[in-house]
């Protein structure tokens, strides 16, 4: 007596995750480990270590999910895994595991684009419908996507250099704060004064909604080197302010662009690890309110990398009859546009 259940697997970066969702978007079970502690000594994700850790614990997470859901393999309708983009060693672990299970259990296999997982994640429990505008901001990705429907994504703009999360991580390193940098900077910024340091807000006034963060990072670097008596908290606050200001100014253009091609669009969603930032959320909430748009932020655990969004994307694809062959090769690079 089970609804259609799909098992999802996510191993494209430093989180080993499995989850089971049903066809209403309910998360029936999930299990995951974060490898942050393994990579922290190196100040960033080490691909080789990541792949080995995925291999160590993915099987257990899948078993745990089935147990938590109280179901057998016979209740699972399909198996989805992130097949790119990301760190290829980890992706290969997830894809090979999913393919083997699909072959052994004679189940459909779905090779999911990680970015599509993020793009569709606002639908998991979110009060949202197509078309919606999504700001995807994580450590590896930074783009505005207009989601018209399954497989119909228009990328309106993206970063010209670093992703916003990557910028947070690099800035944290410059300031002697731990990895991952986003949460560390947000915390430090609470005790700082953003007006103490003048950092540039890149792309201001440029047409379109492309973003850029490397100039800001260099400006912070110069500032830190020149002024030895700087308070880390002030630097963190100024940096965060510059990133959030840019994202909001760009978001405004993205909203205007969306209205041109999708006049009925009135949903704005934010996803990716940086969406955890409370200052960014508050600023985007205020901006979208000005336009009378609905603002959707998925649960924190759905914003960062997770397997539920992969299972959900897999479920929608399976329902649309778009399963993949077991010969599907993982793709380290896989732009969302190629999915449409
Ligand atoms: O989506 P995610 O878990 O992994 C991928 O990159 O795909 O995002 C991780 C990124 C890291 O760069 C981290 O510094 C950033 O999200 N991040 C934050 C915050 N929490 C995580 N950035 C700003 N403020 C935060 N509170
Ligand atoms: Zn991600």
PDB file of C-alpha atoms and ligand atoms in Angstrom, residues 114 118 138 141 305 309, ligand 2:
ATOM      1  CA  UNK A 114      22.392  18.306  -9.897  1.00  0.00           C
ATOM      2  CA  UNK A 118      18.243  22.427  -7.050  1.00  0.00           C
ATOM      3  CA  UNK A 138      25.910  27.688  -3.785  1.00  0.00           C
ATOM      4  CA  UNK A 141      26.878  27.586  -8.821  1.00  0.00           C
ATOM      5  CA  UNK A 305      23.016  19.549  -1.237  1.00  0.00           C
ATOM      6  CA  UNK A 309      15.757  16.994  -4.495  1.00  0.00           C
TER       7      UNK A 309
HETATM    8 ZN1  LIG B   2      24.506  21.935  -4.910  1.00  0.00          ZN
END
